Amino acid sequence: MKAYQLHGPKSLNNFKLGDYDEPVVRDNEVKIQVKAVSLNYRDWALANGWFGYPGEKLPFIPFSDAAGIVTEVGASVTKLQPGDRVAVNFFPDWHDGTFSAAKTARSLGGSTDGVLAEFVAFPAEAVVKIPASFSFEEAAAFPCAGVTAWHALVVEGRLQPTDTVLLQGTGGVSIFGLQIAKLLGAQTIITSSSDEKLAQAQALGADCLINYKHTPNWEEKVRELTHGEGATHVVEVAGQLARSIKALKAGGSIFQIGAVGGPNEETPNLAMLPINTQRLQGIYVGSAQMLSDLFHAFDRNHLKPVIGETFRFDQVKEALNYMGNGSHFGKIVVQVG
């Protein structure tokens, strides 16, 4: 099969396509012919050597989000069969329940081989059936960004129609967060440096728009838009926690997810948190059950993930560069088969 591997030292120049043996299916596993994968900011950061994982061994197959067709099942697998359309969960060992270190020790395309290959094999419990309404490209958009937003706003945030959600930027997590928040009837505020992207977000239902180039003190604007109270929930992906704290309503929640703005020397003073703030909650993607619940929520409500750009399998480096320059709105997808 064809597959990409990231070799050391990490760089896009060491992101190499080659020929490899197809995976052998174990007793509890399924083999999947990959049809589409999607990119996350993490993939670009890993490829450029911004960070690594404990125990990480180069070379490894990168990327975490894939959808495809089951071609073979292990002897003990009963819930899946050849021909099933499936997606793979970000954490192959987090099937259900709450977070634990054991469940998240292995993450695809980081601490273990990922999905940027023509064939992959994973435990059947890490694999989720795709509703018929989604194409492979659409299904591949959900596992990391979609589950992260669902975990934050639905599982932990228990979002209500009376809530206001602040979303930073227009990448995968934020756009999924916008769609989920509107599905649940909440008010939304979204930031971007592009008026064009803000218009796209408004077309998806965003209630309030902030161009942070024109309004650099966006946290003050958030308080103004919420009549001085602040946002009930902040989906913090920009690595600007100190500002997010200032934009937060007393009794609200910040969901700390990532830092797509890059390394940031800004150190928040946690004493700034209002005395009755509910929490500062880290969110690290989620379980296969969350992925299944998200699929069904979008399917029932006739929602589709937002795909900003699609690339061919031989254009993966171009896709990564597109991710790195921040041009995308929503998800970036690579067609594999």
XYZ file of N, CA, C and O in Angstrom, residues 129-252:
496
model
N -19.605 3.518 12.927
C -20.300 3.505 11.639
C -20.720 4.920 11.240
O -21.102 5.732 12.082
N -20.656 5.182 9.942
C -20.995 6.494 9.392
C -22.447 6.475 8.920
O -22.841 5.591 8.162
N -23.249 7.455 9.332
C -24.602 7.554 8.776
C -24.562 7.706 7.255
O -23.627 8.295 6.691
N -25.576 7.194 6.597
C -25.614 7.184 5.132
C -25.622 8.589 4.530
O -25.258 8.765 3.365
N -26.013 9.584 5.309
C -26.125 10.943 4.775
C -24.783 11.616 4.529
O -24.712 12.650 3.867
N -23.694 11.039 5.075
C -22.382 11.667 4.957
C -21.512 10.967 3.920
O -21.448 9.726 3.879
N -20.819 11.751 3.113
C -19.786 11.207 2.234
C -18.566 10.838 3.077
O -18.472 11.202 4.260
N -17.616 10.144 2.490
C -16.386 9.824 3.216
C -15.641 11.100 3.591
O -15.070 11.195 4.688
N -15.626 12.070 2.680
C -14.942 13.328 2.964
C -15.584 14.038 4.149
O -14.887 14.551 5.043
N -16.908 14.050 4.187
C -17.609 14.690 5.305
C -17.370 13.932 6.607
O -17.104 14.540 7.651
N -17.437 12.622 6.551
C -17.250 11.817 7.763
C -15.848 11.978 8.338
O -15.663 11.979 9.565
N -14.844 12.135 7.470
C -13.464 12.284 7.929
C -13.246 13.598 8.659
O -12.245 13.765 9.360
N -14.176 14.540 8.506
C -14.019 15.851 9.146
C -14.339 15.824 10.638
O -13.945 16.728 11.380
N -15.053 14.800 11.118
C -15.601 14.809 12.468
C -14.653 14.413 13.609
O -14.744 14.996 14.686
N -13.792 13.390 13.478
C -13.229 12.746 14.667
C -12.461 13.618 15.650
O -12.625 13.454 16.855
N -11.617 14.525 15.203
C -10.851 15.343 16.148
C -11.568 16.651 16.457
O -11.993 16.892 17.586
N -11.723 17.493 15.455
C -12.304 18.820 15.686
C -13.753 18.740 16.149
O -14.164 19.429 17.099
N -14.550 17.913 15.481
C -15.956 17.809 15.832
C -16.159 17.251 17.229
O -16.955 17.789 18.018
N -15.459 16.186 17.542
C -15.596 15.567 18.871
C -15.101 16.517 19.963
O -15.688 16.585 21.049
N -14.032 17.254 19.685
C -13.530 18.219 20.663
C -14.603 19.253 21.006
O -14.856 19.549 22.186
N -15.237 19.817 19.982
C -16.283 20.813 20.222
C -17.479 20.195 20.935
O -18.069 20.814 21.841
N -17.873 18.990 20.550
C -18.999 18.285 21.182
C -18.689 18.000 22.649
O -19.532 18.221 23.534
N -17.497 17.503 22.918
C -17.069 17.197 24.286
C -17.147 18.452 25.152
O -17.661 18.423 26.286
N -16.651 19.580 24.605
C -16.634 20.820 25.374
C -18.049 21.334 25.642
O -18.437 21.566 26.800
N -18.818 21.528 24.589
C -20.078 22.247 24.713
C -21.247 21.386 25.175
O -22.129 21.863 25.893
N -21.251 20.114 24.778
C -22.393 19.250 25.104
C -22.106 18.390 26.335
O -22.861 18.410 27.309
N -20.999 17.647 26.302
C -20.718 16.708 27.398
C -20.335 17.461 28.664
O -20.897 17.218 29.743
N -19.373 18.376 28.572
C -18.927 19.117 29.754
C -19.742 20.390 29.969
O -20.102 20.730 31.095
N -20.026 21.115 28.886
C -20.689 22.414 29.028
C -22.177 22.346 29.249
O -22.771 23.296 29.754
N -22.812 21.225 28.839
C -24.270 21.092 28.971
C -24.972 22.362 28.492
O -25.805 22.961 29.193
N -24.644 22.735 27.274
C -25.047 24.012 26.707
C -26.560 24.191 26.716
O -27.306 23.271 26.381
N -26.985 25.392 27.076
C -28.404 25.745 27.144
C -28.709 26.898 26.186
O -27.827 27.692 25.845
N -29.959 27.052 25.765
C -30.323 28.150 24.865
C -30.054 29.535 25.449
O -29.912 30.505 24.704
N -29.964 29.640 26.761
C -29.704 30.935 27.401
C -28.221 31.288 27.433
O -27.851 32.386 27.859
N -27.358 30.386 26.970
C -25.910 30.591 27.032
C -25.394 31.387 25.833
O -26.014 31.420 24.768
N -24.230 31.978 26.026
C -23.497 32.645 24.951
C -22.132 31.996 24.829
O -21.414 31.863 25.828
N -21.770 31.607 23.608
C -20.509 30.911 23.352
C -19.585 31.821 22.550
O -19.968 32.350 21.508
N -18.360 32.001 23.043
C -17.326 32.721 22.304
C -16.437 31.715 21.592
O -15.874 30.817 22.220
N -16.323 31.873 20.273
C -15.528 30.973 19.434
C -14.405 31.775 18.787
O -14.643 32.862 18.245
N -13.195 31.231 18.831
C -12.022 31.961 18.357
C -11.583 31.435 16.990
O -11.199 30.268 16.854
N -11.644 32.289 15.985
C -11.217 31.899 14.654
C -12.255 31.048 13.947
O -13.339 30.774 14.464
N -11.884 30.615 12.730
C -12.832 29.877 11.884
C -12.251 28.554 11.401
O -12.554 28.087 10.311
N -11.392 27.936 12.231
C -10.882 26.611 11.924
C -11.875 25.536 12.306
O -13.041 25.805 12.639
N -11.425 24.285 12.267
C -12.319 23.146 12.443
C -13.076 23.132 13.752
O -14.304 22.990 13.774
N -12.381 23.285 14.887
C -13.049 23.224 16.189
C -14.054 24.356 16.328
O -15.193 24.158 16.772
N -13.662 25.558 15.941
C -14.546 26.710 16.117
C -15.794 26.624 15.251
O -16.898 26.971 15.696
N -15.645 26.162 14.013
C -16.820 26.059 13.143
C -17.737 24.929 13.588
O -18.966 25.070 13.589
N -17.175 23.798 14.010
C -18.020 22.763 14.613
C -18.710 23.318 15.858
O -19.899 23.063 16.098
N -17.969 24.086 16.669
C -18.561 24.682 17.864
C -19.712 25.609 17.528
O -20.736 25.621 18.212
N -19.557 26.387 16.453
C -20.630 27.271 15.998
C -21.865 26.466 15.607
O -22.993 26.788 16.017
N -21.663 25.399 14.831
C -22.797 24.594 14.391
C -23.498 23.924 15.571
O -24.731 23.867 15.629
N -22.714 23.415 16.509
C -23.298 22.741 17.679
C -24.046 23.748 18.551
O -25.166 23.484 19.023
N -23.442 24.913 18.771
C -24.090 25.934 19.601
C -25.417 26.376 18.993
O -26.425 26.535 19.703
N -25.456 26.579 17.675
C -26.708 26.992 17.041
C -27.732 25.862 17.048
O -28.935 26.102 17.189
N -27.258 24.622 16.915
C -28.159 23.476 16.993
C -28.882 23.445 18.336
O -30.062 23.086 18.412
N -28.183 23.853 19.390
C -28.753 23.830 20.733
C -29.393 25.161 21.123
O -29.830 25.338 22.261
N -29.419 26.117 20.187
C -30.152 27.354 20.412
C -29.419 28.433 21.165
O -30.024 29.434 21.579
N -28.087 28.286 21.361
C -27.320 29.278 22.103
C -26.939 30.468 21.222
O -26.950 30.384 19.995
N -26.596 31.575 21.853
C -26.054 32.740 21.160
C -24.563 32.529 20.911
O -23.878 31.887 21.723
N -24.055 33.079 19.822
C -22.655 32.852 19.473
C -21.965 34.150 19.096
O -22.542 35.020 18.439
N -20.699 34.256 19.518
C -19.801 35.333 19.119
C -18.577 34.662 18.512
O -18.021 33.738 19.114
N -18.146 35.117 17.339
C -17.001 34.490 16.699
C -16.014 35.560 16.250
O -16.404 36.664 15.857
N -14.724 35.233 16.339
C -13.672 36.170 15.956
C -12.935 35.662 14.717
O -12.876 34.465 14.452
N -12.375 36.607 13.973
C -11.526 36.288 12.827
C -10.789 37.561 12.425
O -11.204 38.668 12.786
N -9.719 37.412 11.657
C -9.034 38.579 11.097
C -9.549 38.901 9.700
O -9.075 39.838 9.061
N -10.530 38.115 9.224
C -11.027 38.248 7.863
C -12.521 38.550 7.856
O -13.324 37.765 8.376
N -12.908 39.665 7.250
C -14.330 39.981 7.124
C -15.056 38.954 6.255
O -16.228 38.653 6.479
N -14.348 38.417 5.263
C -14.948 37.398 4.394
C -15.297 36.147 5.196
O -16.390 35.587 5.056
N -14.381 35.726 6.066
C -14.659 34.547 6.885
C -15.768 34.830 7.896
O -16.596 33.960 8.188
N -15.786 36.035 8.424
C -16.858 36.389 9.356
C -18.217 36.351 8.660
O -19.215 35.922 9.253
N -18.245 36.756 7.405
C -19.499 36.679 6.649
C -19.919 35.227 6.451
O -21.120 34.902 6.523
N -18.952 34.347 6.210
C -19.264 32.920 6.088
C -19.799 32.373 7.404
O -20.741 31.573 7.426
N -19.196 32.798 8.504
C -19.674 32.357 9.819
C -21.083 32.873 10.089
O -21.927 32.163 10.648
N -21.353 34.094 9.673
C -22.689 34.656 9.855
C -23.730 33.856 9.072
O -24.848 33.634 9.549
N -23.331 33.395 7.879
C -24.238 32.581 7.066
C -24.556 31.253 7.745
O -25.601 30.651 7.484
N -23.665 30.796 8.633
C -23.895 29.563 9.392
C -24.683 29.813 10.673
O -24.998 28.872 11.396
N -24.963 31.083 10.960
C -25.783 31.398 12.128
C -25.108 32.189 13.214
O -25.730 32.462 14.260
N -23.825 32.569 13.037
C -23.143 33.343 14.069
C -23.910 34.635 14.341
O -24.307 35.344 13.413
N -24.114 34.959 15.619
C -24.919 36.111 15.999
C -24.108 37.404 16.033
O -24.594 38.455 15.620
N -22.885 37.333 16.539
C -22.040 38.520 16.666
C -20.666 38.224 16.092
O -20.118 37.125 16.290
N -20.095 39.212 15.405
C -18.835 39.033 14.691
C -17.818 40.045 15.196
O -18.148 41.229 15.381
N -16.570 39.581 15.404
C -15.494 40.489 15.826
C -14.284 40.259 14.931
O -13.729 39.151 14.897
N -13.869 41.295 14.202
C -12.614 41.237 13.461
C -11.518 41.717 14.407
O -11.462 42.900 14.755
N -10.654 40.785 14.859
C -9.685 41.155 15.887
C -8.529 41.993 15.353
O -7.738 42.536 16.139
N -8.428 42.134 14.024
C -7.457 43.096 13.485
C -7.973 44.520 13.647
O -7.224 45.439 13.962
N -9.258 44.679 13.422
C -9.876 45.993 13.585
C -10.179 46.293 15.051
O -10.229 47.457 15.442
N -10.392 45.226 15.836
C -10.723 45.358 17.260
C -9.756 44.497 18.061
O -10.090 43.388 18.495
N -8.522 44.982 18.258
C -7.512 44.142 18.926
C -7.879 43.778 20.360
O -7.517 42.700 20.837
N -8.607 44.654 21.044
C -9.065 44.327 22.398
C -10.420 43.627 22.322
O -11.437 44.112 22.817
N -10.405 42.446 21.687
C -11.662 41.744 21.419
C -12.379 41.314 22.691
O -13.597 41.174 22.721
N -11.613 41.117 23.770
C -12.244 40.698 25.024
C -13.172 41.797 25.554
O -14.222 41.502 26.140
N -12.801 43.057 25.337
C -13.663 44.162 25.751
C -14.923 44.219 24.893
O -16.015 44.522 25.385
N -14.766 43.911 23.614
C -15.921 43.884 22.717
C -16.898 42.780 23.107
O -18.125 42.965 23.029
N -16.363 41.635 23.542
C -17.232 40.541 23.994
C -18.090 40.998 25.165
O -19.306 40.754 25.213
N -17.494 41.710 26.102
C -18.257 42.179 27.258
C -19.296 43.215 26.823
O -20.427 43.236 27.334
N -18.919 44.054 25.876
C -19.878 45.038 25.366
C -21.067 44.350 24.703
O -22.230 44.731 24.920
N -20.783 43.313 23.900
C -21.854 42.617 23.184
C -22.769 41.827 24.126
O -23.891 41.494 23.758
N -22.254 41.516 25.316
C -23.043 40.753 26.294
C -23.510 41.641 27.446
O -23.759 41.156 28.546
N -23.612 42.952 27.170
C -24.139 43.921 28.145
C -23.327 43.911 29.441
O -23.879 44.015 30.543
N -22.007 43.753 29.280
C -21.095 43.818 30.411
C -20.881 42.514 31.151
O -20.029 42.443 32.048
N -21.604 41.469 30.782
C -21.528 40.219 31.549
C -20.392 39.308 31.107
O -19.767 38.632 31.914
N -20.146 39.209 29.818
C -19.164 38.262 29.296
C -19.828 37.002 28.770
O -21.026 36.770 28.964
N -19.052 36.183 28.083
C -19.556 34.943 27.493
C -19.705 33.864 28.553
O -18.897 33.756 29.475
N -20.735 33.047 28.405
C -20.956 31.929 29.333
C -19.925 30.835 29.131
O -19.445 30.225 30.083
N -19.596 30.564 27.853
C -18.612 29.536 27.507
C -17.614 30.123 26.516
O -18.009 30.806 25.558
N -16.337 29.856 26.736
C -15.291 30.264 25.805
C -14.584 29.008 25.301
O -14.076 28.218 26.105
N -14.598 28.817 23.988
C -13.854 27.711 23.381
C -12.472 28.266 23.037
O -12.292 28.923 22.018
N -11.511 28.027 23.913
C -10.196 28.662 23.862
C -9.231 27.827 23.002
O -8.698 26.816 23.440
N -9.060 28.270 21.757
C -8.145 27.576 20.847
C -6.970 28.447 20.424
O -6.067 27.980 19.743
N -6.969 29.714 20.817
C -6.002 30.663 20.280
C -4.763 30.845 21.140
O -3.842 31.561 20.760
N -4.727 30.211 22.310
C -3.575 30.394 23.182
C -3.533 31.781 23.799
O -2.470 32.316 24.076
N -4.717 32.371 24.036
C -4.794 33.712 24.627
C -5.683 33.657 25.864
O -6.697 34.355 25.985
N -5.260 32.818 26.807
C -6.090 32.527 27.968
C -6.367 33.771 28.805
O -7.481 33.941 29.320
N -5.390 34.648 28.966
C -5.603 35.835 29.796
C -6.748 36.678 29.246
O -7.594 37.173 29.996
N -6.799 36.832 27.930
C -7.884 37.603 27.321
C -9.212 36.854 27.423
O -10.272 37.462 27.609
N -9.148 35.537 27.267
C -10.377 34.746 27.389
C -10.969 34.873 28.790
O -12.192 34.921 28.958
N -10.098 34.922 29.799
C -10.583 35.093 31.168
C -11.327 36.424 31.307
O -12.393 36.508 31.928
N -10.779 37.469 30.682
C -11.421 38.783 30.757
C -12.768 38.804 30.028
O -13.645 39.598 30.350
N -12.905 37.929 29.025
C -14.156 37.871 28.253
C -15.199 36.967 28.884
O -16.321 36.875 28.393
N -14.846 36.304 29.980
C -15.702 35.274 30.577
C -16.689 35.848 31.584
O -16.348 36.686 32.410
N -17.886 35.348 31.516
C -18.910 35.700 32.500
C -18.636 35.006 33.824
O -18.160 33.869 33.864
N -18.928 35.675 34.933
C -18.846 35.021 36.241
C -19.783 33.819 36.251
O -20.942 33.920 35.846
N -19.253 32.683 36.695
C -20.032 31.455 36.652
C -19.879 30.705 35.354
O -20.484 29.652 35.162
N -19.064 31.221 34.430
C -18.896 30.595 33.125
C -17.767 29.588 33.089
O -17.143 29.284 34.102
